[in-house]
Amino acid sequence: MQIRKITAYKVDLPLHEGSYKWSGGNSVTVFDSTVVAIETDAGITGHGEVCPLGPAYLPAYAAGARTGMAELAPGLLGLDPCELGILNRRMDQLMRGHPYVKSAIDMACWDILGQATGQPVVTLLGGRHAADFALYRAISQDTPEAMAASVARYREEGYTKFQLKVGGDPDTDIDRIHAVRALLRRGDVLVADANTGWRQHEAMRVAAAVRDTDVYIEQPCLSYEECLAVRRHTDRPFVLDELIDELGMVLRGVEDQAMDVINLKISKVGGLTKARQIRDLCVSLGIAMTIEDTWGGDIITAAIAHLAHSTPPEFLFTATDFNSYVTVSIAHGAPQRQNGRLAAPQAPGLGTTPKPEALGPPVFSIGK
Ligand code: MG
């Protein structure tokens, strides 16, 4: 089988809540997502998606994903999309770094491999470990009262895991954590995610103030050294996210005992192939994972579900259903949250079929 044509589409994904706010005054109102279609000479077409959380979150932005894919595409024509190792090696030879540019292409080729073999991607990634898995809900930064009200509302919908967007004024962040924990119940999980937003001294203050609160601290500061210093001064369980952008960082973090959990985002590490490698390493090393992406619609939600569902449950800290945050559905067959839980689709490949009317005209089309 050979790749014949690569086409990209720009899709706008507005939010049900109107906007999503996190540390440093950052916010997004409409997500700019990119869907890629890879056509083959066997008549099979695979789809992938990439959706950076705006340009201020990671070294990634939506127009950059499209420009990068157009740069890569001519060098991928003629490759066998089922040979994922060769495909990823070629992408890394053609373009150094830029993992998010490669993610949707890799994802689309997993979709093709699944369709070609008649298997859902979850089976190819190791198999379905349970009936379904528990999701978390990200709570946009707001006043402590508003965030507590939001948590109460989503708890009614079945969620039991919550990730508060903190990383703002430390005193307000302490209030946010206390206000939300007070209404949660035994077994519920609370994560305070600062998204790199605290200086080291601020993170130390917050960690000290929540010493007796059942809460996880996620990525308090920008640099590894700052995060490690905070980690060594708190006994709260600790998550690293933005810093974990490749396998080597996982090994470094394990060596330093820098975290208990990592946040594994598919596009942050370059696609499902590399995310699976990190996932399997974390299972071997005893590190639990939040499995998700920087954002996305139906196709990314399906890819997350396949990777999360094939992860041993004791190592799957939680995962995300981004398609329930956005107002637009771009594909049929995507998994839908039920009572705060999700399951990978049963159909071959990713199990999603894009809706042509949702994609609109292509941004580029390379090959024939
Ligand atoms: Mg995070």
Short mmCIF file of N, CA and C in Angstrom, two decimals, residues 63-207:
data_model
loop_
_atom_site.label_atom_id
_atom_site.label_comp_id
_atom_site.label_asym_id
_atom_site.label_seq_id
_atom_site.Cartn_x
_atom_site.Cartn_y
_atom_site.Cartn_z
N ALA A 63 -1.54 27.29 12.62
CA ALA A 63 -1.07 27.54 11.24
C ALA A 63 0.28 26.86 11.01
N GLY A 64 1.08 26.75 12.09
CA GLY A 64 2.36 26.06 11.98
C GLY A 64 2.18 24.57 11.68
N ALA A 65 1.14 23.98 12.27
CA ALA A 65 0.86 22.56 11.99
C ALA A 65 0.57 22.36 10.51
N ARG A 66 -0.24 23.26 9.96
CA ARG A 66 -0.61 23.12 8.53
C ARG A 66 0.59 23.39 7.62
N THR A 67 1.35 24.45 7.93
CA THR A 67 2.53 24.77 7.12
C THR A 67 3.53 23.63 7.17
N GLY A 68 3.73 23.09 8.37
CA GLY A 68 4.68 21.99 8.53
C GLY A 68 4.25 20.74 7.78
N MET A 69 2.96 20.44 7.83
CA MET A 69 2.48 19.24 7.13
C MET A 69 2.62 19.40 5.61
N ALA A 70 2.40 20.60 5.12
CA ALA A 70 2.57 20.84 3.67
C ALA A 70 4.05 20.68 3.29
N GLU A 71 4.94 21.03 4.21
CA GLU A 71 6.38 20.87 3.98
C GLU A 71 6.77 19.38 3.95
N LEU A 72 6.17 18.61 4.84
CA LEU A 72 6.50 17.18 4.95
C LEU A 72 5.87 16.33 3.84
N ALA A 73 4.64 16.71 3.44
CA ALA A 73 3.82 15.82 2.61
C ALA A 73 4.51 15.27 1.36
N PRO A 74 5.20 16.11 0.55
CA PRO A 74 5.80 15.55 -0.68
C PRO A 74 6.78 14.42 -0.39
N GLY A 75 7.46 14.47 0.75
CA GLY A 75 8.44 13.44 1.10
C GLY A 75 7.82 12.17 1.64
N LEU A 76 6.51 12.17 1.84
CA LEU A 76 5.84 10.98 2.38
C LEU A 76 5.07 10.21 1.32
N LEU A 77 4.86 10.84 0.15
CA LEU A 77 4.12 10.16 -0.93
C LEU A 77 4.90 8.92 -1.35
N GLY A 78 4.17 7.82 -1.54
CA GLY A 78 4.81 6.57 -1.96
C GLY A 78 5.17 5.66 -0.80
N LEU A 79 5.23 6.19 0.43
CA LEU A 79 5.51 5.34 1.58
C LEU A 79 4.31 4.44 1.89
N ASP A 80 4.58 3.30 2.54
CA ASP A 80 3.51 2.44 3.01
C ASP A 80 3.03 2.97 4.37
N PRO A 81 1.77 3.44 4.47
CA PRO A 81 1.29 4.03 5.72
C PRO A 81 1.21 3.02 6.87
N CYS A 82 1.21 1.72 6.52
CA CYS A 82 1.16 0.68 7.58
C CYS A 82 2.52 0.44 8.21
N GLU A 83 3.57 0.92 7.57
CA GLU A 83 4.92 0.76 8.13
C GLU A 83 5.23 2.00 8.97
N LEU A 84 4.67 2.00 10.18
CA LEU A 84 4.69 3.22 10.99
C LEU A 84 6.09 3.59 11.47
N GLY A 85 6.93 2.60 11.68
CA GLY A 85 8.32 2.90 12.08
C GLY A 85 9.06 3.62 10.98
N ILE A 86 8.90 3.13 9.74
CA ILE A 86 9.57 3.76 8.60
C ILE A 86 8.99 5.16 8.36
N LEU A 87 7.67 5.27 8.48
CA LEU A 87 7.03 6.57 8.29
C LEU A 87 7.55 7.60 9.29
N ASN A 88 7.63 7.22 10.57
CA ASN A 88 8.09 8.16 11.59
C ASN A 88 9.57 8.51 11.40
N ARG A 89 10.35 7.53 11.00
CA ARG A 89 11.77 7.79 10.75
C ARG A 89 11.92 8.79 9.60
N ARG A 90 11.11 8.61 8.56
CA ARG A 90 11.18 9.53 7.44
C ARG A 90 10.77 10.95 7.87
N MET A 91 9.71 11.04 8.65
CA MET A 91 9.29 12.38 9.10
C MET A 91 10.41 13.05 9.91
N ASP A 92 11.08 12.26 10.76
CA ASP A 92 12.16 12.84 11.58
C ASP A 92 13.39 13.19 10.75
N GLN A 93 13.59 12.46 9.64
CA GLN A 93 14.70 12.79 8.74
C GLN A 93 14.39 14.08 7.96
N LEU A 94 13.13 14.24 7.57
CA LEU A 94 12.74 15.40 6.75
C LEU A 94 12.65 16.68 7.58
N MET A 95 12.31 16.56 8.86
CA MET A 95 12.10 17.76 9.69
C MET A 95 12.53 17.47 11.13
N ARG A 96 13.50 18.24 11.60
CA ARG A 96 13.95 18.04 12.97
C ARG A 96 12.96 18.68 13.94
N GLY A 97 12.61 17.94 14.98
CA GLY A 97 11.71 18.49 15.99
C GLY A 97 10.28 18.65 15.48
N HIS A 98 9.61 19.71 15.93
CA HIS A 98 8.22 19.97 15.53
C HIS A 98 7.32 18.75 15.67
N PRO A 99 7.29 18.11 16.85
CA PRO A 99 6.49 16.89 16.98
C PRO A 99 5.01 17.08 16.63
N TYR A 100 4.45 18.23 16.96
CA TYR A 100 3.02 18.44 16.73
C TYR A 100 2.68 18.42 15.24
N VAL A 101 3.64 18.79 14.39
CA VAL A 101 3.42 18.77 12.93
C VAL A 101 3.21 17.33 12.45
N LYS A 102 3.88 16.39 13.11
CA LYS A 102 3.89 14.99 12.67
C LYS A 102 2.74 14.17 13.25
N SER A 103 2.11 14.70 14.30
CA SER A 103 1.15 13.92 15.08
C SER A 103 -0.06 13.46 14.27
N ALA A 104 -0.69 14.39 13.53
CA ALA A 104 -1.91 14.03 12.81
C ALA A 104 -1.61 13.07 11.66
N ILE A 105 -0.43 13.19 11.07
CA ILE A 105 -0.05 12.28 9.98
C ILE A 105 0.12 10.86 10.53
N ASP A 106 0.83 10.77 11.65
CA ASP A 106 1.00 9.45 12.29
C ASP A 106 -0.36 8.86 12.69
N MET A 107 -1.22 9.71 13.23
CA MET A 107 -2.56 9.27 13.67
C MET A 107 -3.36 8.74 12.48
N ALA A 108 -3.29 9.44 11.35
CA ALA A 108 -4.03 9.02 10.15
C ALA A 108 -3.51 7.68 9.64
N CYS A 109 -2.21 7.44 9.78
CA CYS A 109 -1.65 6.16 9.32
C CYS A 109 -2.05 5.01 10.24
N TRP A 110 -2.21 5.28 11.56
CA TRP A 110 -2.78 4.26 12.45
C TRP A 110 -4.22 3.94 12.03
N ASP A 111 -4.96 4.97 11.62
CA ASP A 111 -6.34 4.76 11.14
C ASP A 111 -6.33 3.84 9.92
N ILE A 112 -5.36 4.06 9.03
CA ILE A 112 -5.25 3.22 7.82
C ILE A 112 -4.86 1.78 8.20
N LEU A 113 -3.88 1.64 9.09
CA LEU A 113 -3.45 0.30 9.52
C LEU A 113 -4.62 -0.48 10.12
N GLY A 114 -5.43 0.20 10.91
CA GLY A 114 -6.60 -0.45 11.50
C GLY A 114 -7.62 -0.87 10.46
N GLN A 115 -7.88 0.02 9.52
CA GLN A 115 -8.84 -0.33 8.46
C GLN A 115 -8.31 -1.47 7.60
N ALA A 116 -7.02 -1.44 7.31
CA ALA A 116 -6.41 -2.47 6.45
C ALA A 116 -6.44 -3.84 7.12
N THR A 117 -6.33 -3.88 8.44
CA THR A 117 -6.29 -5.15 9.16
C THR A 117 -7.64 -5.52 9.77
N GLY A 118 -8.62 -4.61 9.65
CA GLY A 118 -9.95 -4.88 10.21
C GLY A 118 -10.00 -4.79 11.72
N GLN A 119 -9.04 -4.12 12.33
CA GLN A 119 -8.97 -4.03 13.79
C GLN A 119 -9.08 -2.59 14.27
N PRO A 120 -9.78 -2.35 15.38
CA PRO A 120 -9.73 -1.02 15.98
C PRO A 120 -8.32 -0.73 16.51
N VAL A 121 -7.95 0.53 16.52
CA VAL A 121 -6.59 0.90 16.95
C VAL A 121 -6.32 0.43 18.38
N VAL A 122 -7.34 0.40 19.23
CA VAL A 122 -7.15 -0.05 20.62
C VAL A 122 -6.59 -1.47 20.66
N THR A 123 -7.00 -2.32 19.73
CA THR A 123 -6.48 -3.69 19.67
C THR A 123 -5.02 -3.69 19.24
N LEU A 124 -4.71 -2.85 18.24
CA LEU A 124 -3.33 -2.78 17.75
C LEU A 124 -2.39 -2.20 18.80
N LEU A 125 -2.93 -1.40 19.72
CA LEU A 125 -2.10 -0.78 20.77
C LEU A 125 -1.99 -1.66 22.02
N GLY A 126 -2.57 -2.86 21.97
CA GLY A 126 -2.40 -3.77 23.11
C GLY A 126 -3.68 -4.41 23.61
N GLY A 127 -4.82 -3.83 23.27
CA GLY A 127 -6.09 -4.43 23.67
C GLY A 127 -6.82 -3.63 24.73
N ARG A 128 -8.12 -3.88 24.78
CA ARG A 128 -9.05 -3.16 25.65
C ARG A 128 -8.99 -3.76 27.06
N HIS A 129 -8.60 -2.98 28.05
CA HIS A 129 -8.37 -3.53 29.38
C HIS A 129 -9.62 -3.64 30.25
N ALA A 130 -10.67 -2.91 29.94
CA ALA A 130 -11.87 -2.91 30.77
C ALA A 130 -13.04 -2.47 29.91
N ALA A 131 -14.22 -2.35 30.52
CA ALA A 131 -15.38 -1.93 29.74
C ALA A 131 -15.24 -0.48 29.29
N ASP A 132 -14.66 0.36 30.16
CA ASP A 132 -14.47 1.78 29.83
C ASP A 132 -13.47 2.36 30.83
N PHE A 133 -13.28 3.67 30.82
CA PHE A 133 -12.32 4.29 31.74
C PHE A 133 -12.84 5.67 32.16
N ALA A 134 -12.34 6.14 33.31
CA ALA A 134 -12.83 7.39 33.90
C ALA A 134 -12.12 8.61 33.30
N LEU A 135 -12.90 9.64 33.03
CA LEU A 135 -12.39 10.90 32.47
C LEU A 135 -12.18 11.92 33.58
N TYR A 136 -11.40 12.95 33.27
CA TYR A 136 -11.36 14.11 34.16
C TYR A 136 -12.01 15.28 33.45
N ARG A 137 -12.42 16.28 34.22
CA ARG A 137 -12.92 17.51 33.64
C ARG A 137 -11.98 18.65 34.00
N ALA A 138 -11.53 19.39 32.96
CA ALA A 138 -10.71 20.58 33.19
C ALA A 138 -11.64 21.74 33.55
N ILE A 139 -11.31 22.42 34.64
CA ILE A 139 -12.14 23.52 35.13
C ILE A 139 -11.43 24.84 34.83
N SER A 140 -11.99 25.58 33.89
CA SER A 140 -11.43 26.85 33.44
C SER A 140 -11.21 27.81 34.63
N GLN A 141 -10.13 28.57 34.57
CA GLN A 141 -9.80 29.46 35.70
C GLN A 141 -10.86 30.55 35.89
N ASP A 142 -11.29 30.69 37.14
CA ASP A 142 -12.34 31.66 37.48
C ASP A 142 -12.22 31.93 38.98
N THR A 143 -13.20 32.60 39.56
CA THR A 143 -13.18 32.81 41.00
C THR A 143 -13.31 31.45 41.70
N PRO A 144 -12.86 31.35 42.96
CA PRO A 144 -13.01 30.07 43.68
C PRO A 144 -14.47 29.61 43.70
N GLU A 145 -15.40 30.53 43.90
CA GLU A 145 -16.82 30.17 43.98
C GLU A 145 -17.31 29.63 42.64
N ALA A 146 -16.93 30.31 41.55
CA ALA A 146 -17.39 29.88 40.22
C ALA A 146 -16.79 28.52 39.86
N MET A 147 -15.53 28.30 40.24
CA MET A 147 -14.90 27.01 39.92
C MET A 147 -15.54 25.89 40.74
N ALA A 148 -15.87 26.18 42.00
CA ALA A 148 -16.55 25.17 42.82
C ALA A 148 -17.93 24.84 42.23
N ALA A 149 -18.64 25.87 41.76
CA ALA A 149 -19.96 25.64 41.15
C ALA A 149 -19.82 24.79 39.88
N SER A 150 -18.77 25.05 39.12
CA SER A 150 -18.53 24.30 37.89
C SER A 150 -18.24 22.82 38.21
N VAL A 151 -17.42 22.61 39.23
CA VAL A 151 -17.10 21.23 39.65
C VAL A 151 -18.38 20.52 40.10
N ALA A 152 -19.20 21.21 40.87
CA ALA A 152 -20.45 20.59 41.37
C ALA A 152 -21.33 20.18 40.19
N ARG A 153 -21.38 21.05 39.17
CA ARG A 153 -22.22 20.77 38.00
C ARG A 153 -21.69 19.55 37.23
N TYR A 154 -20.38 19.52 37.00
CA TYR A 154 -19.81 18.39 36.24
C TYR A 154 -19.82 17.10 37.05
N ARG A 155 -19.79 17.23 38.36
CA ARG A 155 -19.89 16.03 39.20
C ARG A 155 -21.26 15.39 39.03
N GLU A 156 -22.29 16.24 38.88
CA GLU A 156 -23.65 15.74 38.62
C GLU A 156 -23.71 14.97 37.31
N GLU A 157 -22.84 15.33 36.36
CA GLU A 157 -22.82 14.65 35.06
C GLU A 157 -22.01 13.36 35.10
N GLY A 158 -21.42 13.03 36.24
CA GLY A 158 -20.74 11.75 36.38
C GLY A 158 -19.23 11.80 36.56
N TYR A 159 -18.64 12.97 36.31
CA TYR A 159 -17.18 13.07 36.52
C TYR A 159 -16.85 12.93 38.01
N THR A 160 -15.71 12.28 38.29
CA THR A 160 -15.21 12.20 39.67
C THR A 160 -13.78 12.70 39.77
N LYS A 161 -13.22 13.13 38.64
CA LYS A 161 -11.84 13.63 38.61
C LYS A 161 -11.86 15.04 38.02
N PHE A 162 -11.17 15.95 38.69
CA PHE A 162 -11.23 17.36 38.28
C PHE A 162 -9.84 17.96 38.26
N GLN A 163 -9.59 18.75 37.22
CA GLN A 163 -8.30 19.42 37.11
C GLN A 163 -8.57 20.93 37.11
N LEU A 164 -8.18 21.58 38.19
CA LEU A 164 -8.41 23.01 38.32
C LEU A 164 -7.31 23.77 37.61
N LYS A 165 -7.69 24.75 36.81
CA LYS A 165 -6.69 25.62 36.19
C LYS A 165 -6.32 26.70 37.20
N VAL A 166 -5.12 26.54 37.79
CA VAL A 166 -4.61 27.53 38.75
C VAL A 166 -3.43 28.25 38.09
N GLY A 167 -2.35 28.47 38.81
CA GLY A 167 -1.22 29.17 38.20
C GLY A 167 -1.46 30.66 38.08
N GLY A 168 -2.35 31.18 38.92
CA GLY A 168 -2.62 32.62 38.95
C GLY A 168 -2.08 33.20 40.26
N ASP A 169 -2.84 34.12 40.85
CA ASP A 169 -2.45 34.69 42.14
C ASP A 169 -2.44 33.56 43.18
N PRO A 170 -1.31 33.36 43.88
CA PRO A 170 -1.19 32.20 44.78
C PRO A 170 -2.26 32.16 45.87
N ASP A 171 -2.60 33.32 46.45
CA ASP A 171 -3.61 33.31 47.51
C ASP A 171 -4.97 32.86 46.96
N THR A 172 -5.32 33.36 45.78
CA THR A 172 -6.58 32.95 45.16
C THR A 172 -6.54 31.48 44.77
N ASP A 173 -5.37 31.03 44.32
CA ASP A 173 -5.24 29.61 43.95
C ASP A 173 -5.44 28.71 45.17
N ILE A 174 -4.91 29.13 46.32
CA ILE A 174 -5.11 28.35 47.57
C ILE A 174 -6.61 28.28 47.88
N ASP A 175 -7.30 29.42 47.72
CA ASP A 175 -8.75 29.44 47.94
C ASP A 175 -9.48 28.53 46.95
N ARG A 176 -9.03 28.56 45.70
CA ARG A 176 -9.66 27.70 44.67
C ARG A 176 -9.56 26.22 45.07
N ILE A 177 -8.37 25.81 45.48
CA ILE A 177 -8.15 24.39 45.83
C ILE A 177 -9.02 24.01 47.04
N HIS A 178 -9.01 24.87 48.07
CA HIS A 178 -9.80 24.55 49.28
C HIS A 178 -11.30 24.54 48.98
N ALA A 179 -11.76 25.49 48.18
CA ALA A 179 -13.21 25.58 47.89
C ALA A 179 -13.69 24.34 47.15
N VAL A 180 -12.89 23.85 46.23
CA VAL A 180 -13.32 22.68 45.45
C VAL A 180 -13.18 21.39 46.26
N ARG A 181 -12.07 21.24 46.97
CA ARG A 181 -11.88 19.99 47.72
C ARG A 181 -12.99 19.81 48.76
N ALA A 182 -13.48 20.94 49.30
CA ALA A 182 -14.49 20.86 50.36
C ALA A 182 -15.78 20.20 49.86
N LEU A 183 -16.05 20.28 48.55
CA LEU A 183 -17.32 19.71 48.08
C LEU A 183 -17.13 18.33 47.44
N LEU A 184 -15.88 17.88 47.31
CA LEU A 184 -15.66 16.56 46.74
C LEU A 184 -15.81 15.48 47.81
N ARG A 185 -15.95 14.24 47.33
CA ARG A 185 -16.17 13.13 48.25
C ARG A 185 -14.99 12.16 48.23
N ARG A 186 -15.00 11.26 49.16
CA ARG A 186 -13.99 10.22 49.23
C ARG A 186 -13.90 9.52 47.88
N GLY A 187 -12.69 9.35 47.38
CA GLY A 187 -12.50 8.68 46.09
C GLY A 187 -12.42 9.65 44.90
N ASP A 188 -12.95 10.84 45.07
CA ASP A 188 -12.82 11.84 44.00
C ASP A 188 -11.36 12.31 43.92
N VAL A 189 -10.95 12.69 42.72
CA VAL A 189 -9.56 13.10 42.50
C VAL A 189 -9.52 14.58 42.12
N LEU A 190 -8.63 15.32 42.80
CA LEU A 190 -8.47 16.74 42.50
C LEU A 190 -7.02 17.02 42.12
N VAL A 191 -6.85 17.70 40.99
CA VAL A 191 -5.52 18.10 40.52
C VAL A 191 -5.51 19.62 40.40
N ALA A 192 -4.49 20.25 40.95
CA ALA A 192 -4.30 21.69 40.77
C ALA A 192 -3.22 21.86 39.72
N ASP A 193 -3.61 22.27 38.51
CA ASP A 193 -2.68 22.36 37.39
C ASP A 193 -2.31 23.83 37.16
N ALA A 194 -1.07 24.17 37.49
CA ALA A 194 -0.62 25.57 37.35
C ALA A 194 -0.15 25.89 35.94
N ASN A 195 -0.01 24.87 35.09
CA ASN A 195 0.41 25.13 33.70
C ASN A 195 1.60 26.07 33.61
N THR A 196 2.61 25.82 34.44
CA THR A 196 3.87 26.59 34.46
C THR A 196 3.72 28.00 35.03
N GLY A 197 2.56 28.34 35.61
CA GLY A 197 2.24 29.75 35.91
C GLY A 197 2.82 30.33 37.19
N TRP A 198 3.36 29.48 38.09
CA TRP A 198 3.90 30.02 39.34
C TRP A 198 5.41 30.20 39.26
N ARG A 199 5.93 31.23 39.94
CA ARG A 199 7.34 31.30 40.23
C ARG A 199 7.59 30.27 41.35
N GLN A 200 8.85 29.93 41.52
CA GLN A 200 9.17 28.86 42.49
C GLN A 200 8.67 29.21 43.89
N HIS A 201 8.88 30.45 44.32
CA HIS A 201 8.47 30.82 45.69
C HIS A 201 6.95 30.77 45.83
N GLU A 202 6.24 31.12 44.76
CA GLU A 202 4.77 31.05 44.82
C GLU A 202 4.29 29.60 44.92
N ALA A 203 4.92 28.74 44.14
CA ALA A 203 4.56 27.31 44.18
C ALA A 203 4.83 26.74 45.57
N MET A 204 5.94 27.16 46.18
CA MET A 204 6.28 26.68 47.54
C MET A 204 5.19 27.10 48.53
N ARG A 205 4.69 28.33 48.38
CA ARG A 205 3.65 28.82 49.30
C ARG A 205 2.36 28.01 49.12
N VAL A 206 1.96 27.80 47.87
CA VAL A 206 0.72 27.06 47.63
C VAL A 206 0.86 25.63 48.15
N ALA A 207 1.97 25.00 47.83
CA ALA A 207 2.18 23.61 48.26
C ALA A 207 2.12 23.50 49.78
#
